[in-house]
Amino acid sequence: MAKKLLIGFIAVIVSLWFLTPVVLIVFASLTPSSDFYDPHKLFPTKLTLDHLYKLFVVLDGWRATLNSLQVAGLSIGLSFLVGLPAGFALTRYVFPGKNAFRLSILLTRSFPMMIIAVPLVVLYLKIGISDTLTGVALAHTSMILPFVVLITSSILSGISVEYEEAGMIFGLSRFGAFLKITLPLALPGLAASAIFAFIMSWNEVFIASVLTLINRTLPAHILNTAMTSPDYFKFAAGTVMALPAMVFIFFTRKYLMSMWGISLK
Amino acid sequence: MAQVILENVKKYFGQVKALDGIDLIVKDQKFVVLLGPSGCGKTTLLRCVSGLEKVTSGRIYFDGQDVTDLPPRSRNVSMVFQSYAVWPHMRVYENIAYPMKIKKYDREEIENKVEWAAKLLNIHELLDRYPAQLSGGQRQRVAVARAIVLEPAVLLMDEPLSNLDALLRVMMRSELKKLQERLGTTTIYVTHDQVEAMTMGDMIAVMSAGKIQQYGTPEEIYHKPANLFVAGFIGSPRMNFLEVEIQRGKGEVFFISESVKITCPLKLSDKLRDFPQKRVTLGMRPEHIHLSRVESGYPLRGEVYFSERLGADTIVHFKVDEEKIVAKIPGDVILEEGGSVEFFLDLSKIHVFDPKTGRSLV
C-alpha cells in the first residue's frame, strides 16, 4: 500500500514536471496581449484564438504547415519504400556482412546534421533542387531511413516466420505471403513507426532552415517569423508545433512502447 | 495422395551437413514418422519435402514427378507447424478457407469443404472465433483442418503434438492416426517422441547426424535394431550394453566379461562364427530381464542399488560385480536397496553389435 502510494506520488511529480510547461505554453498562446503583459495577472481573464489566427493567416503559417505535411509525407513514403524491404532482409535472411550492415546503419546516425547540411546545400544548388520541398524531403529521408530499417526489422522479427511459411505452403508466393500475411500483422507497429517518423520530420528545424528560403516547413518558418515577434506569438507557435506530436504519441503509445521493446503490464 | 521418393538428398548449411545423403521411399497412403534426437536433421528433411528449404543436391519425386525445383505452392503439400501457425488476423473459418480462396474455388464449394473439415475435427462451434480466443488444443485442430481441407498429395507434420499437455497429446495421437487412415493421405510426421513414433507410424525412419539409421516398421525397429544408435534410442528405459569377449570352443560360442559368462544361443553362434574380431557389444532390453526363471534364461546375480517405482512397473538398477544393469519388472514387486537379487536374462532376445561400426551382427 505504502509502495503504491509512493509510486503514485512519483508519477504525479513526473507528470507535473513534463506537463506544466506544456500547459503554460498553451495558456500563453491563448492569452490576449493586454493580459499577457499585465504583471498583476497570473492567469488570463479571457482566452482568444487571435494569436493562432494571425500566426496561420497573416504570417502565412498555413502554407508552411502544408509544406511540412508534404515533406513529412514524402519522406515517410520514401523511407518505407527502401527501409521496409531492408528491415525484412535483416530479420528473415542470413547474409554475409549482416552485422556490419546493421552497424553501418547505426553509424549514419553519428554524423551531426550540421556537418551534412552545408555540403548538401552546395550539392542541391548544383542539381537544382535547393529551396524545394523534394530537397528537404530527401534530407529528411536520410535522417529517418536508418530508424525505419532498424524499427521495421524489430517489428517483423516479432512476427513468427511460420505464419509466412504457412502462407507459402498454402498457395502464396514469397512476396504474396509477405503482403497478405505478414504485412497485416505488422500494420499496427508499422503505423506507429510511421507516426514516429512523421514527428521526426515535423520537428526537424535545422536542415529545413538551411536548405530553403521561401518554401519553408513550419518549424523553419516559425524560426524565421515568430521568433522575431512578440512573446505570445512564440507561445502560439510552440503550441502549434507541440500539439500534433503529443496527440499522435498519446494515441499510439501502446505501439510505440512495443516498437522500442518496452512492455507495459 | 502420392508416393514420395527421396534420392540422395543433401542439405548443407555452410559447413554443417544437416542432411547427408537421404534415400527414402514413402509409399502411397502410408504414415511415415521421422524420429530422432534434436539436431538430427528430421525437421530439415521435412522442410526439404515441403519446398520451404532448397536441397543442396539430390532429387525429390511425388508420384514420379520431379518436384525438387518447385516452390512449396506448386507441390500440392500441406503442413501442420509446431507452433500451429494459425493466422491470428483471420477467424477460424477464414483460416481454413484461405488455401481454397487463394486457389480461387467458388464460394459454395469453399463453404462445403470448410464445413466438412470442421466437422471432421470437431471445431464446428469455433468457426467465428479468432485464434487468440482458442486453447492450444483447439488451435491445433484448426491447423489440421486447414491442412486437410484441400486434400493434399502429401501431408507434413512437424512435431504437432509437442506443445500440448500430456493427456491431450495421448488423445490427439490416436485421433490424428485415425484421421489419416480415414483420409488415406500420404503423411510424413516428425517427432522426437518414440511413443508417438511407435503408436502412429506405419513406418519409422530413425535419424541421427543427418542420416537415416534405420527405416522399417515399428516392430522391426524395436526387435531388430540395425545398429547401436537405434538400439539405444528406441525403448525406455534404454537398452543395457555390455562389452564382452567372444570365446569359441567345442562347437559353442561364449560371451565373456569379468562379470558374466554367457553361452551364446545356437542361432546366434552360427552368425558369429565368421566374425573376425574378438570383442562385441551385447544389447539387452530391461524388459527382457525377468525375476522368474525363463527358458533359455541366464542368471544375473547382483545387488540392488536403486529402484524407480513407476506404479505399473518398477525399474531396478542393480550391479553384477562392476556392471550396472537395468531391469524392468512388475510394479507390485518391492526390492530392498542393497539386497541381493537374481534376475534371468532371456537369451533369445539379446542383440549383438560390432563395437567398431555399431552395426548389428544378427
XYZ file of C-alpha atoms in Angstrom:
627
model
C 0.000 0.000 0.000
C 2.710 2.431 1.031
C 4.646 1.354 -2.001
C 1.670 2.044 -4.239
C 1.219 5.496 -2.738
C 4.884 6.258 -3.278
C 4.736 5.160 -6.895
C 1.587 7.234 -7.417
C 3.254 10.243 -5.833
C 6.323 9.929 -8.029
C 4.108 9.505 -11.098
C 2.281 12.737 -10.270
C 5.531 14.632 -9.783
C 6.969 13.355 -13.061
C 3.759 14.179 -14.941
C 3.698 17.674 -13.481
C 7.339 18.139 -14.373
C 6.643 17.407 -18.030
C 3.141 18.769 -18.406
C 3.364 22.110 -16.569
C 5.458 23.845 -19.232
C 3.155 22.493 -21.957
C 0.071 23.764 -20.166
C 1.721 27.154 -19.577
C 2.674 27.400 -23.257
C -0.830 26.533 -24.410
C -2.342 29.055 -21.981
C 0.077 31.750 -23.011
C -0.780 31.215 -26.659
C -4.454 31.802 -25.857
C -3.919 34.886 -23.669
C -4.845 38.296 -25.105
C -1.828 40.576 -25.421
C -3.183 43.041 -22.832
C -3.452 40.309 -20.202
C -0.138 38.808 -21.258
C 1.876 41.905 -20.409
C -0.124 42.814 -17.249
C 2.193 41.969 -14.337
C -0.774 41.739 -11.916
C -2.469 38.920 -13.786
C -1.005 35.461 -13.333
C -3.888 33.814 -15.221
C -5.741 35.333 -18.170
C -9.266 36.672 -17.579
C -10.370 35.550 -21.031
C -8.982 33.400 -23.847
C -8.520 34.296 -27.504
C -7.597 32.494 -30.704
C -6.241 35.749 -32.087
C -2.555 34.820 -31.982
C -3.103 31.459 -33.595
C -5.195 33.110 -36.311
C -2.509 35.674 -37.014
C 0.215 33.069 -36.998
C -1.591 30.936 -39.529
C -3.204 33.503 -41.781
C -1.325 36.803 -41.550
C 2.115 35.265 -41.163
C 1.449 32.568 -43.796
C 1.679 29.727 -41.289
C -0.863 27.652 -43.217
C 1.433 27.452 -46.230
C 4.308 26.359 -44.043
C 2.056 23.752 -42.433
C 1.121 22.391 -45.840
C 4.816 22.306 -46.746
C 5.583 20.411 -43.566
C 2.864 17.864 -44.287
C 4.140 17.352 -47.826
C 7.729 16.964 -46.730
C 6.774 14.546 -43.963
C 4.544 12.512 -46.265
C 7.158 12.290 -48.976
C 9.972 11.344 -46.606
C 7.853 8.707 -44.879
C 6.911 7.235 -48.244
C 10.492 7.144 -49.464
C 11.969 5.781 -46.264
C 9.395 2.967 -46.005
C 9.819 2.117 -49.688
C 13.506 1.478 -49.067
C 13.534 0.746 -45.360
C 10.831 -1.896 -45.125
C 12.489 -4.363 -47.547
C 15.812 -3.713 -45.825
C 14.269 -4.388 -42.431
C 12.664 -7.552 -43.806
C 16.000 -8.760 -45.148
C 17.663 -8.064 -41.801
C 15.223 -10.262 -39.886
C 14.456 -13.050 -42.313
C 17.711 -13.741 -44.112
C 21.221 -14.665 -43.160
C 23.771 -12.991 -45.412
C 27.474 -12.204 -45.143
C 28.167 -8.838 -43.551
C 24.771 -8.675 -41.870
C 26.081 -7.362 -38.576
C 28.395 -4.914 -40.310
C 25.397 -3.691 -42.288
C 23.336 -3.240 -39.156
C 26.179 -1.363 -37.505
C 26.762 0.878 -40.510
C 23.103 1.855 -40.388
C 23.587 2.980 -36.819
C 26.795 4.755 -37.791
C 24.989 7.023 -40.232
C 23.228 8.486 -37.223
C 26.543 9.511 -35.712
C 27.097 12.297 -38.263
C 25.584 15.511 -36.949
C 23.133 17.063 -39.373
C 25.054 20.314 -39.251
C 28.046 18.688 -40.895
C 25.919 17.248 -43.656
C 23.741 20.317 -44.188
C 26.293 22.677 -45.732
C 27.680 20.263 -48.369
C 24.075 19.346 -49.036
C 23.228 22.959 -49.927
C 26.112 23.047 -52.399
C 25.019 19.759 -53.921
C 21.385 20.841 -54.114
C 22.348 24.090 -55.821
C 24.297 22.137 -58.442
C 21.479 19.748 -59.267
C 18.825 22.402 -58.931
C 16.711 21.161 -56.034
C 17.709 23.753 -53.455
C 14.773 25.531 -51.847
C 12.393 22.766 -52.927
C 10.246 20.520 -50.759
C 11.672 17.476 -52.561
C 15.118 18.529 -51.427
C 14.061 18.819 -47.798
C 12.169 15.531 -48.032
C 15.279 13.778 -49.353
C 17.345 15.153 -46.487
C 14.689 14.096 -44.011
C 14.599 10.653 -45.611
C 18.293 10.251 -44.926
C 17.550 11.111 -41.320
C 14.516 8.805 -40.972
C 15.684 5.843 -43.059
C 18.085 4.267 -40.519
C 15.373 4.452 -37.924
C 12.840 2.835 -40.261
C 15.208 -0.010 -41.186
C 16.014 -0.898 -37.590
C 12.479 -0.468 -36.280
C 10.772 -2.419 -39.057
C 13.287 -5.210 -38.633
C 12.453 -5.388 -34.940
C 8.702 -5.293 -35.635
C 8.956 -8.023 -38.285
C 11.110 -10.207 -36.083
C 8.230 -10.214 -33.622
C 6.060 -11.958 -36.212
C 6.713 -15.679 -36.391
C 8.217 -16.749 -39.691
C 5.931 -19.799 -39.572
C 2.916 -17.610 -40.424
C 4.653 -16.643 -43.637
C 5.765 -20.192 -44.349
C 2.228 -21.439 -43.805
C 1.154 -18.876 -46.401
C 3.706 -20.210 -48.850
C 2.658 -23.826 -48.225
C -0.999 -22.971 -48.790
C -0.563 -21.291 -52.123
C 1.103 -17.885 -51.822
C 4.392 -16.766 -53.336
C 7.060 -15.367 -51.038
C 6.030 -11.802 -51.851
C 2.360 -12.734 -51.633
C 2.876 -14.237 -48.192
C 4.566 -11.026 -47.064
C 1.763 -8.899 -48.491
C -1.191 -10.993 -47.319
C 0.068 -12.435 -44.049
C 2.996 -10.531 -42.584
C 2.033 -7.015 -43.547
C -1.465 -7.074 -41.964
C 0.058 -8.492 -38.789
C 2.776 -5.843 -38.740
C 0.494 -2.973 -39.640
C -0.181 -1.533 -36.171
C 3.524 -1.451 -35.409
C 4.368 -0.055 -38.833
C 1.731 2.658 -38.438
C 3.205 3.635 -35.098
C 6.683 3.870 -36.579
C 5.306 5.910 -39.494
C 3.845 8.347 -36.994
C 7.117 8.483 -35.172
C 8.856 9.186 -38.478
C 6.280 11.889 -39.133
C 7.146 13.553 -35.853
C 10.858 13.390 -36.618
C 10.274 15.223 -39.876
C 7.678 17.598 -38.409
C 10.060 18.707 -35.651
C 13.212 18.936 -37.752
C 14.282 22.557 -37.996
C 17.962 22.766 -38.844
C 18.117 21.172 -42.300
C 14.841 22.766 -43.318
C 16.161 26.226 -42.429
C 19.442 25.715 -44.246
C 18.034 24.149 -47.387
C 15.113 26.516 -48.019
C 14.467 30.225 -48.254
C 10.902 30.599 -49.488
C 9.405 27.082 -49.335
C 9.890 26.682 -45.636
C 8.472 23.971 -43.443
C 6.615 25.016 -40.317
C 9.483 24.905 -37.810
C 11.795 26.757 -40.196
C 9.063 29.262 -40.888
C 8.459 29.810 -37.202
C 12.151 30.247 -36.575
C 12.118 32.925 -39.233
C 8.973 34.845 -38.324
C 7.514 34.098 -34.915
C 10.855 34.250 -33.169
C 11.195 37.887 -34.143
C 7.614 38.620 -32.988
C 6.145 39.333 -29.544
C 6.317 36.564 -26.960
C 2.701 35.412 -27.222
C 3.362 34.576 -30.903
C 6.255 32.413 -29.840
C 3.974 30.575 -27.472
C 1.342 30.212 -30.154
C 3.993 28.763 -32.442
C 5.131 26.425 -29.682
C 1.581 25.173 -29.260
C 1.192 24.536 -32.968
C 4.445 22.590 -33.036
C 3.908 20.556 -29.906
C 0.250 19.576 -30.077
C 0.149 17.298 -33.131
C 3.123 15.330 -31.871
C 1.630 14.954 -28.424
C -1.753 13.866 -29.740
C -0.178 11.296 -32.064
C 2.027 9.880 -29.352
C -0.898 9.704 -26.963
C -2.969 7.610 -29.344
C -0.176 5.308 -30.450
C 1.632 4.987 -27.122
C 0.882 1.285 -26.822
C 2.510 0.502 -30.166
C 5.393 2.898 -29.603
C 6.197 1.035 -26.424
C 6.229 -2.346 -28.138
C 8.168 -0.827 -31.017
C 11.008 0.121 -28.712
C 10.785 -3.186 -26.918
C 9.366 -1.759 -23.707
C 6.405 -3.687 -22.380
C 3.731 -2.279 -20.103
C 1.760 -4.639 -17.937
C -2.267 -38.910 -52.336
C 1.093 -39.705 -53.728
C 4.196 -41.763 -53.359
C 7.208 -39.740 -52.225
C 10.719 -40.699 -53.245
C 13.854 -39.008 -51.956
C 17.046 -39.716 -53.840
C 20.372 -38.971 -52.140
C 19.086 -35.698 -50.705
C 21.764 -33.493 -49.179
C 21.388 -30.198 -47.415
C 24.351 -28.212 -46.145
C 24.188 -25.044 -44.104
C 27.673 -23.711 -44.763
C 29.982 -26.381 -43.359
C 27.217 -28.123 -41.420
C 25.809 -31.209 -43.076
C 22.201 -31.131 -41.940
C 21.232 -33.902 -44.351
C 23.975 -36.193 -45.538
C 22.531 -38.283 -48.333
C 18.955 -39.329 -47.580
C 17.265 -42.092 -49.579
C 13.670 -42.716 -48.612
C 10.555 -44.133 -50.205
C 7.221 -43.208 -48.672
C 4.555 -45.441 -50.157
C 1.198 -44.020 -51.128
C -1.271 -43.601 -48.236
C 1.336 -44.526 -45.635
C 2.096 -42.747 -42.380
C 5.855 -42.381 -42.049
C 7.483 -40.994 -38.921
C 10.885 -39.295 -38.933
C 12.249 -39.978 -35.475
C 15.440 -38.722 -33.925
C 17.027 -36.533 -31.272
C 17.060 -32.765 -31.749
C 19.521 -31.619 -34.361
C 19.432 -34.894 -36.289
C 18.011 -33.223 -39.406
C 14.459 -34.551 -39.294
C 12.800 -31.136 -39.460
C 15.199 -30.048 -42.212
C 14.227 -33.139 -44.185
C 10.547 -32.325 -43.772
C 11.156 -28.747 -44.895
C 13.007 -30.013 -47.960
C 9.994 -32.144 -48.876
C 7.725 -29.126 -48.381
C 9.902 -26.900 -50.539
C 10.464 -24.331 -47.793
C 14.089 -25.404 -47.854
C 16.049 -25.894 -51.089
C 18.137 -29.058 -51.217
C 21.863 -28.754 -51.863
C 21.775 -31.847 -54.081
C 19.615 -34.876 -54.733
C 16.105 -35.217 -56.148
C 12.601 -35.389 -54.697
C 9.740 -37.059 -56.589
C 6.000 -37.044 -55.924
C 4.346 -39.851 -57.902
C 7.210 -39.860 -60.351
C 7.102 -36.110 -60.925
C 10.338 -34.321 -60.075
C 9.376 -31.534 -57.643
C 12.899 -30.676 -56.460
C 12.875 -27.223 -58.015
C 9.213 -26.360 -57.463
C 8.203 -23.761 -54.853
C 6.012 -25.024 -51.980
C 2.780 -23.695 -53.517
C 3.222 -25.805 -56.664
C 3.863 -29.085 -54.839
C 0.380 -29.794 -53.513
C 1.679 -30.375 -49.996
C 0.284 -29.067 -46.784
C 1.793 -28.778 -43.391
C 0.945 -28.627 -39.709
C 3.548 -26.498 -37.954
C 4.913 -26.992 -34.476
C 3.563 -23.594 -33.424
C 0.402 -24.338 -35.492
C 0.901 -21.045 -37.406
C -2.822 -20.375 -37.438
C -3.027 -16.837 -38.817
C -4.028 -14.568 -35.926
C -5.683 -11.874 -38.067
C -8.229 -14.280 -39.551
C -11.147 -16.040 -37.952
C -11.101 -19.830 -37.768
C -13.397 -20.052 -40.797
C -11.142 -17.780 -42.851
C -8.071 -19.695 -41.767
C -9.481 -22.940 -43.078
C -10.962 -21.345 -46.190
C -7.880 -19.326 -47.131
C -5.968 -22.061 -49.015
C -9.035 -22.518 -51.240
C -9.578 -18.803 -51.619
C -6.041 -18.461 -52.964
C -6.715 -21.239 -55.436
C -9.933 -19.463 -56.494
C -12.518 -22.083 -55.563
C -16.080 -20.855 -55.820
C -17.895 -19.743 -52.695
C -20.230 -22.654 -52.331
C -17.503 -25.232 -52.651
C -15.408 -23.417 -50.068
C -18.305 -23.390 -47.655
C -18.955 -27.099 -48.109
C -15.323 -28.012 -47.685
C -14.834 -25.908 -44.574
C -17.970 -27.447 -43.147
C -16.649 -30.925 -43.891
C -13.213 -30.275 -42.335
C -14.682 -28.547 -39.288
C -17.000 -31.452 -38.662
C -14.187 -33.949 -39.047
C -12.143 -32.177 -36.400
C -14.995 -31.212 -34.119
C -14.421 -27.478 -34.301
C -17.781 -26.563 -35.708
C -18.759 -24.149 -32.974
C -15.409 -22.329 -33.146
C -15.624 -21.099 -36.739
C -16.447 -17.494 -35.786
C -13.675 -17.101 -33.263
C -10.218 -15.609 -33.605
C -7.220 -17.856 -32.843
C -6.381 -15.766 -29.774
C -9.666 -16.950 -28.241
C -8.762 -20.637 -28.637
C -6.861 -23.043 -26.427
C -3.725 -24.785 -27.681
C -5.615 -27.963 -28.465
C -8.285 -26.102 -30.413
C -5.706 -24.143 -32.374
C -4.073 -27.429 -33.266
C -7.362 -28.762 -34.623
C -7.736 -25.640 -36.739
C -4.232 -26.140 -38.094
C -5.044 -29.745 -39.017
C -8.374 -28.753 -40.591
C -6.595 -26.147 -42.711
C -4.027 -28.740 -43.755
C -6.502 -31.383 -44.918
C -9.173 -29.170 -46.452
C -7.569 -29.229 -49.892
C -6.883 -32.959 -49.728
C -3.165 -32.565 -50.407
C -0.947 -35.129 -52.075
C 1.355 -35.173 -49.070
C 0.618 -34.052 -45.532
C 3.598 -32.928 -43.469
C 3.542 -32.584 -39.706
C 6.345 -31.024 -37.689
C 6.067 -32.126 -34.050
C 2.408 -31.124 -33.962
C 1.762 -32.556 -30.505
C 4.792 -31.262 -28.656
C 3.061 -28.132 -27.342
C 0.061 -29.973 -25.889
C -0.248 -31.251 -22.346
C 0.308 -34.960 -21.746
C -3.331 -36.016 -21.585
C -4.341 -34.158 -24.731
C -1.305 -35.477 -26.532
C -2.347 -39.087 -25.990
C -5.852 -38.281 -27.192
C -4.732 -36.397 -30.311
C -2.261 -39.155 -31.124
C -4.960 -41.707 -31.793
C -7.256 -39.122 -33.336
C -4.664 -37.952 -35.863
C -3.812 -41.544 -36.757
C -7.488 -42.410 -37.262
C -7.976 -39.315 -39.376
C -5.021 -40.209 -41.581
C -6.303 -43.754 -42.055
C -9.709 -42.432 -42.989
C -8.429 -39.883 -45.495
C -5.631 -42.090 -46.814
C -3.311 -39.108 -47.196
C 0.377 -39.882 -47.514
C 1.812 -38.409 -44.326
C 5.298 -37.595 -43.106
C 5.417 -36.875 -39.404
C 8.388 -35.504 -37.461
C 8.823 -36.231 -33.776
C 11.437 -36.878 -31.119
C 8.959 -38.879 -29.048
C 9.427 -42.624 -29.588
C 5.993 -43.447 -28.180
C 4.376 -41.212 -30.812
C 6.503 -42.841 -33.473
C 5.726 -46.410 -32.377
C 1.989 -45.837 -31.997
C 1.334 -43.738 -35.093
C 3.796 -44.787 -37.757
C 3.255 -47.427 -40.422
C 6.963 -46.997 -40.986
C 9.613 -45.260 -38.912
C 12.806 -43.670 -40.171
C 15.211 -43.288 -37.266
C 17.578 -40.418 -37.973
C 20.818 -39.237 -36.476
C 23.545 -36.897 -37.684
C 21.805 -36.150 -40.975
C 21.448 -39.802 -41.931
C 18.718 -42.393 -41.764
C 19.973 -45.056 -39.365
C 17.139 -47.485 -39.990
C 13.899 -47.486 -41.927
C 11.324 -50.083 -41.012
C 8.068 -50.933 -39.306
C 7.798 -50.178 -35.571
C 8.245 -53.911 -34.880
C 11.433 -54.108 -36.930
C 12.824 -51.006 -35.268
C 12.158 -52.424 -31.819
C 13.017 -56.092 -32.324
C 15.745 -55.818 -34.928
C 17.599 -52.537 -34.402
C 20.117 -52.143 -37.192
C 22.808 -50.535 -35.067
C 23.820 -49.337 -31.624
C 22.204 -45.929 -32.120
C 18.762 -47.283 -32.957
C 19.023 -49.893 -30.191
C 19.870 -47.229 -27.633
C 17.374 -44.654 -28.884
C 14.306 -46.890 -29.024
C 12.991 -48.349 -25.817
C 12.565 -46.938 -22.369
C 14.464 -47.439 -20.162
C 17.402 -47.642 -22.501
C 18.871 -50.953 -23.642
C 21.733 -52.317 -21.490
C 25.026 -52.565 -23.322
C 27.766 -54.915 -22.230
C 31.254 -55.139 -23.709
C 32.221 -58.826 -23.941
C 34.860 -61.024 -25.458
C 33.992 -63.897 -27.762
C 35.410 -67.281 -26.895
C 34.948 -70.195 -29.244
C 35.203 -73.793 -28.078
C 33.872 -77.242 -28.968
C 31.038 -76.062 -31.181
C 29.847 -73.442 -28.726
C 30.397 -69.682 -28.525
C 30.679 -67.838 -25.203
C 30.410 -64.157 -24.335
C 32.808 -63.449 -21.511
C 33.418 -60.434 -19.346
C 34.586 -60.085 -15.750
C 31.050 -60.472 -14.508
C 29.358 -62.822 -16.935
C 29.976 -65.945 -18.976
C 27.070 -66.392 -21.318
C 26.613 -69.310 -23.625
C 25.598 -67.942 -26.966
C 22.298 -69.312 -28.288
C 22.775 -71.601 -31.273
C 21.069 -69.458 -33.879
C 23.358 -66.565 -32.944
C 26.554 -68.577 -32.825
C 26.166 -69.560 -36.475
C 26.202 -65.924 -37.454
C 29.142 -65.091 -35.215
C 31.320 -67.965 -36.392
C 32.999 -65.911 -39.095
C 33.162 -62.637 -37.206
C 36.875 -61.804 -37.155
C 37.104 -59.503 -34.120
C 37.467 -60.592 -30.522
C 35.109 -58.149 -28.897
C 31.382 -57.490 -29.395
C 28.765 -55.375 -27.647
C 25.816 -57.222 -26.179
C 22.480 -55.451 -26.044
C 19.722 -56.489 -23.673
C 16.489 -54.669 -23.082
C 15.414 -54.065 -19.456
C 12.057 -55.671 -20.223
C 13.791 -58.907 -21.189
C 15.392 -59.320 -17.792
C 12.962 -61.244 -15.611
C 12.572 -62.054 -11.950
C 11.463 -65.636 -12.517
C 13.292 -68.373 -14.285
C 12.597 -68.448 -18.021
C 13.537 -70.922 -20.688
C 16.977 -70.066 -22.103
C 17.417 -67.641 -19.201
C 20.843 -66.697 -17.992
C 21.038 -65.932 -14.252
C 22.370 -62.490 -13.287
C 23.173 -62.240 -9.593
C 23.799 -58.839 -8.129
C 22.997 -56.150 -5.670
C 20.135 -53.682 -5.972
C 21.352 -50.117 -5.599
C 18.392 -48.117 -6.823
C 14.819 -48.724 -7.866
C 12.313 -46.379 -9.514
C 8.713 -47.257 -8.736
C 6.523 -46.074 -11.594
C 3.347 -47.752 -10.400
C 2.716 -50.264 -13.139
C 6.406 -51.103 -13.429
C 9.464 -50.903 -11.274
C 12.793 -50.030 -12.841
C 15.544 -51.789 -10.924
C 19.159 -50.715 -11.227
C 21.459 -53.450 -9.991
C 25.135 -54.284 -10.086
C 26.619 -57.546 -11.244
C 30.155 -57.097 -9.944
C 31.088 -53.806 -11.593
C 28.493 -53.894 -14.403
C 25.425 -51.714 -13.921
C 22.331 -53.288 -15.381
C 18.759 -52.031 -15.534
C 15.738 -54.323 -15.400
C 12.046 -53.590 -15.784
C 9.833 -55.733 -13.554
C 6.182 -55.617 -12.473
C 5.307 -52.781 -10.139
C 3.994 -54.934 -7.318
C 7.424 -56.353 -6.570
C 9.347 -54.403 -3.959
C 13.085 -54.949 -3.746
C 15.148 -53.545 -0.888
C 18.012 -51.337 -1.936
C 21.263 -53.029 -1.001
C 19.670 -56.502 -1.063
C 20.938 -59.198 -3.364
C 18.795 -60.403 -6.240
C 18.769 -62.911 -9.018
C 17.407 -61.989 -12.431
C 17.115 -64.056 -15.566
C 18.207 -62.651 -18.881
C 16.160 -64.025 -21.771
C 18.931 -65.074 -24.149
C 16.549 -65.465 -27.096
C 16.075 -61.683 -27.041
C 19.666 -60.454 -26.885
C 21.303 -58.326 -29.563
C 24.916 -58.408 -30.677
C 26.689 -55.433 -32.210
C 30.071 -54.785 -33.748
C 31.574 -52.273 -31.271
C 33.633 -50.574 -34.009
C 30.989 -49.893 -36.649
C 27.991 -50.164 -34.346
C 26.251 -52.467 -36.841
C 24.069 -55.297 -35.671
C 25.583 -58.728 -36.199
C 22.371 -60.710 -36.074
